[in-house]
Backbone as ProteinMPNN parsed JSONL, in Angstrom:
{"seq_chain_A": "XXXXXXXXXXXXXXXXXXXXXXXXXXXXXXXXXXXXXXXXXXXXXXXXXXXXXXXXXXXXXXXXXXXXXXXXXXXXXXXXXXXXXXXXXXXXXXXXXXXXXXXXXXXXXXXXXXXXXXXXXXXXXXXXXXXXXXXXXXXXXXXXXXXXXXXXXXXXXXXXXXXXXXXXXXXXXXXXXXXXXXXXXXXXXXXXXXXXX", "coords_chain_A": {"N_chain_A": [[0.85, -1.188, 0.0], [0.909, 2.237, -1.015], [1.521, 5.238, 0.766], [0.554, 8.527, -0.09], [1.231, 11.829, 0.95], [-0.424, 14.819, 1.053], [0.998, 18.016, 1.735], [-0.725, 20.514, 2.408], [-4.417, 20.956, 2.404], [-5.353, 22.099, 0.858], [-4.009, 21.336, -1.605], [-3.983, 18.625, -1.492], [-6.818, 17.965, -1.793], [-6.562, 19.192, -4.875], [-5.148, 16.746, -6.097], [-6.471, 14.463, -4.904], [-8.811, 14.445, -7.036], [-7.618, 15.304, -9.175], [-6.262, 12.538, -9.411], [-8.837, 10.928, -10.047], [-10.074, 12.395, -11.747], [-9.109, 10.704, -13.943], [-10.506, 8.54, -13.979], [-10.555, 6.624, -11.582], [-12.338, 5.53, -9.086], [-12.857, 6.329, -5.525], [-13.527, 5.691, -1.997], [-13.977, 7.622, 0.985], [-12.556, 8.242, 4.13], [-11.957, 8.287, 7.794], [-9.2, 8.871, 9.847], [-8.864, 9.324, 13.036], [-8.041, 12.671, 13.47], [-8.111, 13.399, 10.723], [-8.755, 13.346, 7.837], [-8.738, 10.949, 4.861], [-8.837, 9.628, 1.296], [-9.165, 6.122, -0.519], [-8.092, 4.956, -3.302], [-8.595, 2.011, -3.941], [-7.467, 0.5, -6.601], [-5.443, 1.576, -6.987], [-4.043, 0.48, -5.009], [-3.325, 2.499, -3.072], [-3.4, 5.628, -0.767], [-4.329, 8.078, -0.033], [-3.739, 11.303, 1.692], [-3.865, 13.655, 4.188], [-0.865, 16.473, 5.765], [-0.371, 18.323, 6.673], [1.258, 21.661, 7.37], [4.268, 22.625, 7.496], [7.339, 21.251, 9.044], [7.112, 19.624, 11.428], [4.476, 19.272, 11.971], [4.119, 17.956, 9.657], [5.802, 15.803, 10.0], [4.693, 14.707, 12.058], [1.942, 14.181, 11.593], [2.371, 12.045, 9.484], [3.628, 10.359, 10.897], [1.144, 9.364, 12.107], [-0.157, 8.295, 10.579], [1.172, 6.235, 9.322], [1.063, 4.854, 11.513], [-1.541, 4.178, 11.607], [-2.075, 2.751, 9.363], [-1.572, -0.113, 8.987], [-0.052, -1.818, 6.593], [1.344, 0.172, 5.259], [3.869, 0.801, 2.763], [4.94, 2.341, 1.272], [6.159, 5.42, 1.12], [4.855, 8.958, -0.165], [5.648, 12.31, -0.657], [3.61, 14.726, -1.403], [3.408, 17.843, -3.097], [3.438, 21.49, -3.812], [6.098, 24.057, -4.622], [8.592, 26.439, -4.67], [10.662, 27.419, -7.776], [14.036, 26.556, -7.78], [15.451, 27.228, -9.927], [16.385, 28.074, -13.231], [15.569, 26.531, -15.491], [13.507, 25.001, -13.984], [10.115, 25.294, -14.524], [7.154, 27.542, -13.873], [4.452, 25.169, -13.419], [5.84, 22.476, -14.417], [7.42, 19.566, -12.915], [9.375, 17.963, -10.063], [11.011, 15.564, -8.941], [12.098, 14.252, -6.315], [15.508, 13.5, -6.201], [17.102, 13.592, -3.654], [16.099, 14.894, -0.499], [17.153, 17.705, 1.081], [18.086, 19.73, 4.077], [17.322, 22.608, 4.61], [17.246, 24.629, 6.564], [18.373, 24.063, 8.835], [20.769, 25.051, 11.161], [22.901, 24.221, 12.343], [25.225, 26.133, 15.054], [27.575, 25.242, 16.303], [28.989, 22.727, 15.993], [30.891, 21.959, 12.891], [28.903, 20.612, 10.6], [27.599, 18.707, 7.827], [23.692, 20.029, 6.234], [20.935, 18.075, 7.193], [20.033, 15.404, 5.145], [17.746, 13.769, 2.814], [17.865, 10.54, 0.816], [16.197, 9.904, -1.755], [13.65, 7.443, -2.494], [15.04, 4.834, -4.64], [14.089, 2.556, -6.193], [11.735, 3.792, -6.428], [12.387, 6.194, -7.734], [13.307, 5.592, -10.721], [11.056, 4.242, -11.259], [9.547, 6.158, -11.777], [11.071, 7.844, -13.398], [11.07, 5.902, -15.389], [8.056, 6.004, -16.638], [7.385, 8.79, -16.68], [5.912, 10.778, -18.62], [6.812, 13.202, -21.077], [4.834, 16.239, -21.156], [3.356, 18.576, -23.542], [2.703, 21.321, -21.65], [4.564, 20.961, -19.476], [7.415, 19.774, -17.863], [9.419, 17.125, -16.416], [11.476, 16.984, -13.788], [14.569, 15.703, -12.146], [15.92, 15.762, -9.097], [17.67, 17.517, -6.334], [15.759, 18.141, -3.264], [14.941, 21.578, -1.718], [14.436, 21.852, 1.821], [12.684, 23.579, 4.186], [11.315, 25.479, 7.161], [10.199, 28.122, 6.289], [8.715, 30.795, 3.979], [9.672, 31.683, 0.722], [10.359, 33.937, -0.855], [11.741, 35.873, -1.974], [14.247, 36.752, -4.462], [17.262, 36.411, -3.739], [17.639, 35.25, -1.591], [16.931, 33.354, -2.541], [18.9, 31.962, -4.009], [20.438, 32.305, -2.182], [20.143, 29.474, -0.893], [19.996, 27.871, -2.981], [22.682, 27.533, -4.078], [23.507, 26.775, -1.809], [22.391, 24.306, -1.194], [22.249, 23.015, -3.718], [19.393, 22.723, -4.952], [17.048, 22.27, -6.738], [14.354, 22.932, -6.129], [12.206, 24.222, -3.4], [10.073, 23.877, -0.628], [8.387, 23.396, 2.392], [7.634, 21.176, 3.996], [9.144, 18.403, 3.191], [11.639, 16.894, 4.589], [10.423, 16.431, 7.221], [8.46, 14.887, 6.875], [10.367, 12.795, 5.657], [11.818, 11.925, 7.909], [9.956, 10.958, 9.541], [9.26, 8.707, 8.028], [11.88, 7.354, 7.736], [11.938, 6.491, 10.377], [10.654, 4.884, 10.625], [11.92, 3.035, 8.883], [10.439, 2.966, 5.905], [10.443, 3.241, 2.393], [11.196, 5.967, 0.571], [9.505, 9.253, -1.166], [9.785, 12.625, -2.687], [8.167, 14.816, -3.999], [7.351, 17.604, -6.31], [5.77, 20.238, -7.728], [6.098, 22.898, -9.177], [4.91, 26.118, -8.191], [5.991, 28.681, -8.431], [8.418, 30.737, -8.698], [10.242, 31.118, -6.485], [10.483, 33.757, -5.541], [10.453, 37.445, -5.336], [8.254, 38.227, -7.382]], "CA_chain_A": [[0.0, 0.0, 0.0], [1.257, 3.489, -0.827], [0.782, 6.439, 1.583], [0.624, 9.348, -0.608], [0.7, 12.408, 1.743], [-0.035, 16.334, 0.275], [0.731, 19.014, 3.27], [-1.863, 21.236, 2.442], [-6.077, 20.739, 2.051], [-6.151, 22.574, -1.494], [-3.121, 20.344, -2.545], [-5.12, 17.143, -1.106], [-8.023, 17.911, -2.882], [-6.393, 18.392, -6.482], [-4.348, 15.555, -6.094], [-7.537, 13.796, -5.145], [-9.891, 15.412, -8.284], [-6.663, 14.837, -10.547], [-6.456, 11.195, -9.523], [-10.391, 10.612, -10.09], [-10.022, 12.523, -13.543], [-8.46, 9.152, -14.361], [-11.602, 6.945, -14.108], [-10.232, 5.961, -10.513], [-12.736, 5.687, -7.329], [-12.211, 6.237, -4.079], [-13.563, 6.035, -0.713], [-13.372, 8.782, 1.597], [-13.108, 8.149, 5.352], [-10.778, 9.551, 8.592], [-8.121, 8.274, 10.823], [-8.402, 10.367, 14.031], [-8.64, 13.689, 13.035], [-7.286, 13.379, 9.502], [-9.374, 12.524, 5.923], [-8.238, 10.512, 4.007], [-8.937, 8.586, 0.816], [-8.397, 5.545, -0.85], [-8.245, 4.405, -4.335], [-8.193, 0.869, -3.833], [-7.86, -0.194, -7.792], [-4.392, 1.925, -7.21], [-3.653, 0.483, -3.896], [-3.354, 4.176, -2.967], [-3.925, 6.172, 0.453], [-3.988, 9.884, -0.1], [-4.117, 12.372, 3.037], [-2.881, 15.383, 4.765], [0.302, 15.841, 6.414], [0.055, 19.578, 7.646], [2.107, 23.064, 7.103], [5.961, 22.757, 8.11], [7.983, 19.986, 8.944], [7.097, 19.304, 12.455], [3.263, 19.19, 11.783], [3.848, 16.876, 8.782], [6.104, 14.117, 10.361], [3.534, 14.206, 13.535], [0.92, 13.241, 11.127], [3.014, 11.269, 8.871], [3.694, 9.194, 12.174], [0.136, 9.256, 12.628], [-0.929, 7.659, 9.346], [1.772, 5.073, 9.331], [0.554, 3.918, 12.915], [-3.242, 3.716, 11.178], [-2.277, 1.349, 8.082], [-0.316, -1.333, 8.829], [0.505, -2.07, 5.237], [2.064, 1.094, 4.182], [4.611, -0.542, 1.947], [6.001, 3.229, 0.864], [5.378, 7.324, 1.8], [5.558, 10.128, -1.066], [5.128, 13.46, -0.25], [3.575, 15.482, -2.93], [3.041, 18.8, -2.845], [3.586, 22.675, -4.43], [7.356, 24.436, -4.113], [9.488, 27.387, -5.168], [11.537, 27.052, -8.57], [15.169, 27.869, -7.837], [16.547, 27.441, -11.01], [15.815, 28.617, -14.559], [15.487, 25.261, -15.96], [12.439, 24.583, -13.891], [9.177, 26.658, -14.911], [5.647, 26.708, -13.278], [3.895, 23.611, -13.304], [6.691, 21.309, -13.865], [7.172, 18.643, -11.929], [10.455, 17.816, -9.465], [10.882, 14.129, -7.968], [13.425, 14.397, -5.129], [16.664, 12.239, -5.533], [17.132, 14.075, -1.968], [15.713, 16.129, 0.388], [17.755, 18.798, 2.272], [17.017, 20.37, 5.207], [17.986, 24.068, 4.431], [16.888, 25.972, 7.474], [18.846, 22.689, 10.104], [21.67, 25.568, 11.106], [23.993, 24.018, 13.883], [26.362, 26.72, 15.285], [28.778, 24.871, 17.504], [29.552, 21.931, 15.08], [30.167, 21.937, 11.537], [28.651, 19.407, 9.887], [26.635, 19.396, 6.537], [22.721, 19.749, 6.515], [20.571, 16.652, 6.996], [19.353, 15.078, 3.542], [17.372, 12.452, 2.815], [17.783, 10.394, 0.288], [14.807, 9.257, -1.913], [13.522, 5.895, -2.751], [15.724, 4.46, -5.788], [13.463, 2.113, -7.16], [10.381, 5.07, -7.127], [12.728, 7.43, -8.634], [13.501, 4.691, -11.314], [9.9, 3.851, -11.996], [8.993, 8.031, -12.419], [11.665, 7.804, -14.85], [10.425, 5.38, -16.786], [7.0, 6.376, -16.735], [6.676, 9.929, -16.882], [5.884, 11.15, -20.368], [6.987, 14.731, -21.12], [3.354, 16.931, -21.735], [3.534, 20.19, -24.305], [2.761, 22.516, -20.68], [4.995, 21.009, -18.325], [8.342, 18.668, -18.221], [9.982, 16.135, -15.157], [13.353, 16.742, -13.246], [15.243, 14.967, -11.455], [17.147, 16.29, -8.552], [17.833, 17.67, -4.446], [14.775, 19.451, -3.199], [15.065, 22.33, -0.479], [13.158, 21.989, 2.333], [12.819, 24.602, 5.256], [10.114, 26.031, 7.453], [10.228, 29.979, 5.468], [8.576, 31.176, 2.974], [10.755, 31.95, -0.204], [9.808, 35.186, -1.485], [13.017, 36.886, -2.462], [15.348, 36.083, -5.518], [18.809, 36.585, -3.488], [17.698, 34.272, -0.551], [16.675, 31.718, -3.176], [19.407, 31.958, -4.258], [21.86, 31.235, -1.629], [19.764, 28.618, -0.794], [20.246, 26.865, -4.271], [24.13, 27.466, -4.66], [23.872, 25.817, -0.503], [22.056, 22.891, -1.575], [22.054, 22.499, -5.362], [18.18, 22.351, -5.032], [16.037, 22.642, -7.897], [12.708, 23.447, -5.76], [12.575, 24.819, -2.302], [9.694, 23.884, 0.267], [8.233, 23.128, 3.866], [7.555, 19.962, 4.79], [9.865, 17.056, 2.807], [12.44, 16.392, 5.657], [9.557, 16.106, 7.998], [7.977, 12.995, 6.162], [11.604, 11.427, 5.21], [12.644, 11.649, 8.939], [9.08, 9.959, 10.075], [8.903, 7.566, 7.674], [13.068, 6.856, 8.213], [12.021, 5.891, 12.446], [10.075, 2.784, 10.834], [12.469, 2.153, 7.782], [9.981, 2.667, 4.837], [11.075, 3.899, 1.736], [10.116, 8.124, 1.183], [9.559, 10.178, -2.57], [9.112, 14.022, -2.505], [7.605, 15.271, -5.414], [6.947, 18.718, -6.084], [5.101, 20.789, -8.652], [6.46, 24.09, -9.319], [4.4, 27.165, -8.407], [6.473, 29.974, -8.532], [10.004, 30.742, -8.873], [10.54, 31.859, -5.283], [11.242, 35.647, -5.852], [9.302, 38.415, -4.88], [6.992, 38.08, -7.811]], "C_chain_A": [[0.889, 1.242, 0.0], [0.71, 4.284, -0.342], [1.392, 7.904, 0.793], [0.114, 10.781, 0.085], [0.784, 14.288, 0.864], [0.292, 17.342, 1.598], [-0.235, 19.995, 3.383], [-3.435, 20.976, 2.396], [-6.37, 20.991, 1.022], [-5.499, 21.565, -2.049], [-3.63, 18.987, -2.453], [-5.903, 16.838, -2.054], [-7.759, 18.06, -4.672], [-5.638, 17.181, -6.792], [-5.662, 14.833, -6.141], [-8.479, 13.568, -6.366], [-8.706, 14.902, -9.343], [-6.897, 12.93, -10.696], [-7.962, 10.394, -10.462], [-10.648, 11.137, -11.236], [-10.101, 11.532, -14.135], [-9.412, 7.722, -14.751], [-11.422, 6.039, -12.145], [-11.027, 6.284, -9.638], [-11.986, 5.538, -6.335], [-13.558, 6.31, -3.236], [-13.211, 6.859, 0.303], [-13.39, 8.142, 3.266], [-12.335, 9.011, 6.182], [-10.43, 8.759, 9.524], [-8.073, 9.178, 12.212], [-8.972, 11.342, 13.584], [-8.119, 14.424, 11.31], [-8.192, 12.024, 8.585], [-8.371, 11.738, 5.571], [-9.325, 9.758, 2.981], [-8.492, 7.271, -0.05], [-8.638, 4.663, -2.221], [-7.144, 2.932, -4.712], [-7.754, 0.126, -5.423], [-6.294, 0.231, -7.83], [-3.471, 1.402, -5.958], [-2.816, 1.453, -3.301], [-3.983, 4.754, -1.832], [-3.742, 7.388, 0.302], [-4.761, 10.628, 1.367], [-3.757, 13.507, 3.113], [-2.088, 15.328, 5.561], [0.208, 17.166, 7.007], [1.241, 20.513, 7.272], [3.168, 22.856, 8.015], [6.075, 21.615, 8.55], [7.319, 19.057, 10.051], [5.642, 18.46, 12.436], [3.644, 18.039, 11.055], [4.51, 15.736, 8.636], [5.418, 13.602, 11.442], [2.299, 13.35, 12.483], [1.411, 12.392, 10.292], [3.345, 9.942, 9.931], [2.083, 8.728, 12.198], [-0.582, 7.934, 11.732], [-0.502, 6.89, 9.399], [1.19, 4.126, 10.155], [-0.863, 3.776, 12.039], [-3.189, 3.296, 10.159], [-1.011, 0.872, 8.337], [0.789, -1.809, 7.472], [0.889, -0.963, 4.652], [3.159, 0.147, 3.831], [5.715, 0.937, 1.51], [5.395, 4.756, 1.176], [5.415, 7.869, 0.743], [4.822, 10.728, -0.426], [4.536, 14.229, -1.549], [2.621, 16.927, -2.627], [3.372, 19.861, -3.815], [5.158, 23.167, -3.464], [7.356, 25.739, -5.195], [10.565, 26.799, -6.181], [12.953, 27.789, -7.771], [16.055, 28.002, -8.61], [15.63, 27.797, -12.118], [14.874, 27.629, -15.61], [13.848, 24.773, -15.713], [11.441, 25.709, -13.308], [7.802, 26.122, -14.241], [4.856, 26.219, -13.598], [4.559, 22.467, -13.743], [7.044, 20.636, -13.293], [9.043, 18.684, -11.197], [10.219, 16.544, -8.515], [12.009, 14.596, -7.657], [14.076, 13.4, -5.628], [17.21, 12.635, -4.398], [16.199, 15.06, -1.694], [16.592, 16.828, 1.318], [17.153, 20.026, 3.002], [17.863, 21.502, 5.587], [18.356, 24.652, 5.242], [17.639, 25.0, 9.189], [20.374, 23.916, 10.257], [22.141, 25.534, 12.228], [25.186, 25.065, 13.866], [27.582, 26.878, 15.751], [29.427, 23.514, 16.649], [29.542, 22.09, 13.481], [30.385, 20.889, 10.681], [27.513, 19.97, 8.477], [24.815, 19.516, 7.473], [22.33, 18.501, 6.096], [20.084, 16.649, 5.905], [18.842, 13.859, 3.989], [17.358, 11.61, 1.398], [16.518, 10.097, -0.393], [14.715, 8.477, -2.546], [14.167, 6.143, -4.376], [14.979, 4.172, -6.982], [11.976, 2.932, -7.645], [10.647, 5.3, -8.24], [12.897, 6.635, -10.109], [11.938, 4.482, -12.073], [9.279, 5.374, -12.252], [9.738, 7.856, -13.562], [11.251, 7.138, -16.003], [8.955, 5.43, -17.263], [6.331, 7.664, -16.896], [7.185, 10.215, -18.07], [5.75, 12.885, -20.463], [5.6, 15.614, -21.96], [3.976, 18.21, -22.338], [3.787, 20.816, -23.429], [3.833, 22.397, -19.767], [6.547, 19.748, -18.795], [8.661, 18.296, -16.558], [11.24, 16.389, -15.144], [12.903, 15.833, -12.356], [16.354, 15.109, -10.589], [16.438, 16.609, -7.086], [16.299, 18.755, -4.462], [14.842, 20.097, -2.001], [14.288, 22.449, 0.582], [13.617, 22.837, 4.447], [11.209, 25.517, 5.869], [10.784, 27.316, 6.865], [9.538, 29.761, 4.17], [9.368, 32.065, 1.903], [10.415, 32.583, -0.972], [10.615, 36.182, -2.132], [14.476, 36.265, -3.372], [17.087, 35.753, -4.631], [18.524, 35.539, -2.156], [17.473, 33.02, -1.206], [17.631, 31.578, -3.388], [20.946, 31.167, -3.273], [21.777, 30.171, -0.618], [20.255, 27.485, -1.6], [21.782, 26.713, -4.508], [24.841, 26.28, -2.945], [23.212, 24.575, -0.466], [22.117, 21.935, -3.277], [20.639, 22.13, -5.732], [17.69, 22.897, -6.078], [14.885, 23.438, -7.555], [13.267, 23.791, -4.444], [10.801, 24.517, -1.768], [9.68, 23.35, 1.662], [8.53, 22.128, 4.001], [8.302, 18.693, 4.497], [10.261, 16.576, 4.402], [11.416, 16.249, 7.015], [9.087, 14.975, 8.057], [9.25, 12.282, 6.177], [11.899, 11.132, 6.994], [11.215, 10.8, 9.753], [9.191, 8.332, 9.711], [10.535, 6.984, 7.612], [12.917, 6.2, 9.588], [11.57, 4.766, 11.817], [10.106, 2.339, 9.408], [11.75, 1.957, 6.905], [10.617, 3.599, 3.577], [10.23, 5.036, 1.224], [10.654, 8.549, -0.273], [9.382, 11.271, -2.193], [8.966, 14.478, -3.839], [7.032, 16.749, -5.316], [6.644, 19.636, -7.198], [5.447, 22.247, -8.257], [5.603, 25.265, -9.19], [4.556, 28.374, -8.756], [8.06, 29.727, -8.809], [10.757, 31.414, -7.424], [11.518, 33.028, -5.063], [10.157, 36.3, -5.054], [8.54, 38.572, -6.256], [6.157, 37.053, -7.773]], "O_chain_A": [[1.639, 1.368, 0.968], [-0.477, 4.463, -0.615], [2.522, 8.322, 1.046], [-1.073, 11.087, -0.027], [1.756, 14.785, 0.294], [-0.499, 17.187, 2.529], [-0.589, 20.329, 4.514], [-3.117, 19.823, 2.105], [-7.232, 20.522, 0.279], [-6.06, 20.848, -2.877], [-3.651, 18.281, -3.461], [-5.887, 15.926, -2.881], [-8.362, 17.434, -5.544], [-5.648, 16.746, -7.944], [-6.091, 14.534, -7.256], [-8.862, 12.421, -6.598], [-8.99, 14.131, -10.259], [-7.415, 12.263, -11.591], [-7.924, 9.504, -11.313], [-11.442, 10.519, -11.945], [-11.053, 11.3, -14.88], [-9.272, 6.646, -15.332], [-12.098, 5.102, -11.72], [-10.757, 7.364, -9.112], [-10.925, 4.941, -6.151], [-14.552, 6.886, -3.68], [-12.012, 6.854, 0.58], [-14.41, 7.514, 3.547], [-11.974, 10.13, 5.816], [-11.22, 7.973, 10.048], [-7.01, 9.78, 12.362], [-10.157, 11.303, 13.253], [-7.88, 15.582, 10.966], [-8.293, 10.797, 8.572], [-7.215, 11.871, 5.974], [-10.397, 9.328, 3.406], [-7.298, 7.32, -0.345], [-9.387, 3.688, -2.149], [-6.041, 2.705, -5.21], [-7.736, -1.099, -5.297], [-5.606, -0.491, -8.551], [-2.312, 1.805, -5.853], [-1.638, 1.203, -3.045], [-5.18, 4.481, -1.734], [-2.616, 7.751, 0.642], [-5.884, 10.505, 1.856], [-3.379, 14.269, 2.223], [-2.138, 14.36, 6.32], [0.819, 17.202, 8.075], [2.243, 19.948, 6.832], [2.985, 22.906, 9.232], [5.113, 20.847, 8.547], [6.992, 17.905, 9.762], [5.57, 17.28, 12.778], [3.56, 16.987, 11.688], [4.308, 14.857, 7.799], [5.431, 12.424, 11.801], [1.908, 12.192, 12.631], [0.553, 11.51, 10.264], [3.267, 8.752, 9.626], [1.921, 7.515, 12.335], [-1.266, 6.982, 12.107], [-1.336, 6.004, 9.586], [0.861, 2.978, 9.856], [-1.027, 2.559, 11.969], [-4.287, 3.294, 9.602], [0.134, 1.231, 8.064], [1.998, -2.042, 7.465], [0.821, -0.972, 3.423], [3.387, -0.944, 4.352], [6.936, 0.814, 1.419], [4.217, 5.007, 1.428], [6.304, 7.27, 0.138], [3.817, 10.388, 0.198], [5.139, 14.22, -2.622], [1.509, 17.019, -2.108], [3.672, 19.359, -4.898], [5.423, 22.903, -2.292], [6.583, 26.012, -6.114], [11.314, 25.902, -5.797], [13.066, 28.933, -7.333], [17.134, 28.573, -8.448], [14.403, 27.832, -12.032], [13.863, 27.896, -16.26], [13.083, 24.353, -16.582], [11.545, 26.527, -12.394], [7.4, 24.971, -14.076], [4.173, 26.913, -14.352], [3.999, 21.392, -13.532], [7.214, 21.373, -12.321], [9.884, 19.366, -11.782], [9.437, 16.505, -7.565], [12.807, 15.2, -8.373], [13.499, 12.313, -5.636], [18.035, 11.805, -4.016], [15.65, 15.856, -2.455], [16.676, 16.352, 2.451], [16.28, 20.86, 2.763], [18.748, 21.551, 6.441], [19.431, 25.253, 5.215], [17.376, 25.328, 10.346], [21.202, 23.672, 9.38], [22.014, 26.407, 13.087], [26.029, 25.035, 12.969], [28.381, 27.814, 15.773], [30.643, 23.42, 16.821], [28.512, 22.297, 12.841], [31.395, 20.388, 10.187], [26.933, 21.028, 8.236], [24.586, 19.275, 8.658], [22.824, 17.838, 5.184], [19.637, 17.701, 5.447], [19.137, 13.134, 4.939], [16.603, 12.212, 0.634], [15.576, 10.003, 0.394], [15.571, 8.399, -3.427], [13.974, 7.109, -5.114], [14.922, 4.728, -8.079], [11.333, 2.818, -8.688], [10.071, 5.074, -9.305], [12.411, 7.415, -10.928], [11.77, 4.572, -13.289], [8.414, 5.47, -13.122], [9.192, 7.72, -14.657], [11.104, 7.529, -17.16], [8.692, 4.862, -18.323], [5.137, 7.809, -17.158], [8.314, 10.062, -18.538], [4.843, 13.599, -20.035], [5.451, 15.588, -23.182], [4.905, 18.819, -21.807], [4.913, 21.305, -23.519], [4.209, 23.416, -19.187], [6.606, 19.08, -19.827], [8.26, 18.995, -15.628], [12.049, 16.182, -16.049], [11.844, 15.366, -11.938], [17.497, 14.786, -10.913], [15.327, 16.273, -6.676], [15.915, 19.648, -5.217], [14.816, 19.344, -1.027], [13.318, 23.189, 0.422], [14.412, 22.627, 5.362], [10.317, 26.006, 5.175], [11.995, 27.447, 7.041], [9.709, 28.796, 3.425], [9.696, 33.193, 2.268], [10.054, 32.047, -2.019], [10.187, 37.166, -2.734], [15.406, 35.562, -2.977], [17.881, 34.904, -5.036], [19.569, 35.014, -1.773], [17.693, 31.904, -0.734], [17.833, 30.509, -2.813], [21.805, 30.297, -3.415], [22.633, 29.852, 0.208], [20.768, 26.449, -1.176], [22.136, 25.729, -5.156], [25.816, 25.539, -2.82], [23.561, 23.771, 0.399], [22.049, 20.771, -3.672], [20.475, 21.347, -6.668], [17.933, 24.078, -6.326], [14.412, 24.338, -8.25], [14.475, 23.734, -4.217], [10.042, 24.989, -2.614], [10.709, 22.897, 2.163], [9.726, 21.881, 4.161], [8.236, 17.821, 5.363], [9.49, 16.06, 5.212], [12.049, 15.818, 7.978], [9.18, 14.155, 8.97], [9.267, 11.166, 6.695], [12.218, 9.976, 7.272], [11.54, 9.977, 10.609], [9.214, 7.302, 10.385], [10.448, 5.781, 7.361], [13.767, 5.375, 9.927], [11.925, 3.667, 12.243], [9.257, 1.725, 8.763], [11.866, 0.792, 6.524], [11.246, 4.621, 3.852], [9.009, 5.151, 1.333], [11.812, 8.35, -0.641], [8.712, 11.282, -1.16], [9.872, 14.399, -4.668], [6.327, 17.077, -4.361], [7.714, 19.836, -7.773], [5.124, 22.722, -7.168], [5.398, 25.674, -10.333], [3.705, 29.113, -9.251], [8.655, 28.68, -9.067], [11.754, 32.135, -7.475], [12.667, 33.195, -4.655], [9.268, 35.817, -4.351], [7.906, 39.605, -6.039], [5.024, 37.161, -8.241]]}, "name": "protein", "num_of_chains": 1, "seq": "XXXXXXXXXXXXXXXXXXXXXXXXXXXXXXXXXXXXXXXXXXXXXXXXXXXXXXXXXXXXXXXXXXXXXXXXXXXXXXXXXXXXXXXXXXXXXXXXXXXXXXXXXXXXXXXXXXXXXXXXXXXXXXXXXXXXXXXXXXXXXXXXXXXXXXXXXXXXXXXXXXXXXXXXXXXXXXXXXXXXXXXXXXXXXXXXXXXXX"}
């Protein structure tokens, strides 16, 4: 069973509505205090994981503990472009997650990353088909509680991680679903170019 988690309620719901475009039902029900549904034909669990990291490995814990059979996590959500390359609504599968805003002052060590599942990233590759509006990378994605509103902070964000995208919650999910050893995607759909426009 895949646990497919979005961090937001709007991003939930087109993820949901996109899926179901497809011809795919679902079932809606709730775990606690958290929707979810599940398009059993995809053996597929889509939920909510919550705004910033903290929030969205608490419920990322939460969900795991309420299906036994997760089998794998992705995160999928909306980010900040921080390169040229990638334009809005393009897609970005994590081959890491780094955790931008992790700034130890007494040791220096790198920031935490997470890697992301091999054989996912492997089956995106061979399955995603490049559309006229939009195209698929493949690379580190930035992830930090802030909002990324200013070209020169994206910036020395992207030259300090080599990140393609930049949001909240990844390293939240990878470090939940790392406590009970399942394997973790972050996927992220380009909204902006994280500037001040």
């Amino acid at each position: 069973m895949i646990l497919m988690i979005s961090p937001l309620k709007k991003e939930y719901r087109a993820l949901v509505d996109g899926i179901h475009s497809f011809g795919f039902n679902f079932k809606e029900s709730q775990t606690g205090r958290l929707p979810f549904v599940e398009f059993s034909e995809l053996n597929l669990i889509c939920s909510i994981g919550g705004h910033g990291k903290s929030q969205f490995a608490l419920q990322t814990q939460h969900l795991i503990n309420s299906f036994k059979k997760i089998s794998r996590v992705i995160c999928a959500g909306s980010g900040g472009a921080l390169v040229d390359s990638v334009k809005p609504l393009d897609v970005v599968v994590g081959t890491k997650t780094i955790e931008h805003d992790f700034l130890e002052k007494f040791i220096a060590s790198p920031q935490p990353e997470f890697l992301g599942c091999g054989k996912m990233i492997e089956l995106f590759a061979k399955k995603s088909t490049i559309k006229p509006n939009f195209s698929v990378h493949f690379g580190p994605i930035a992830c930090g509680d802030e909002d990324i509103v200013d070209s020169t902070r994206a910036r020395v964000i992207q030259e300090k991680t080599q990140a393609l995208i930049v949001a909240w919650e990844g390293a939240g999910g990878a470090r939940a679903t790392a406590f009970h050893g399942l394997p973790y995607l972050e996927i992220r759909v380009a909204t902006d170019s994280a500037n001040q426009n």
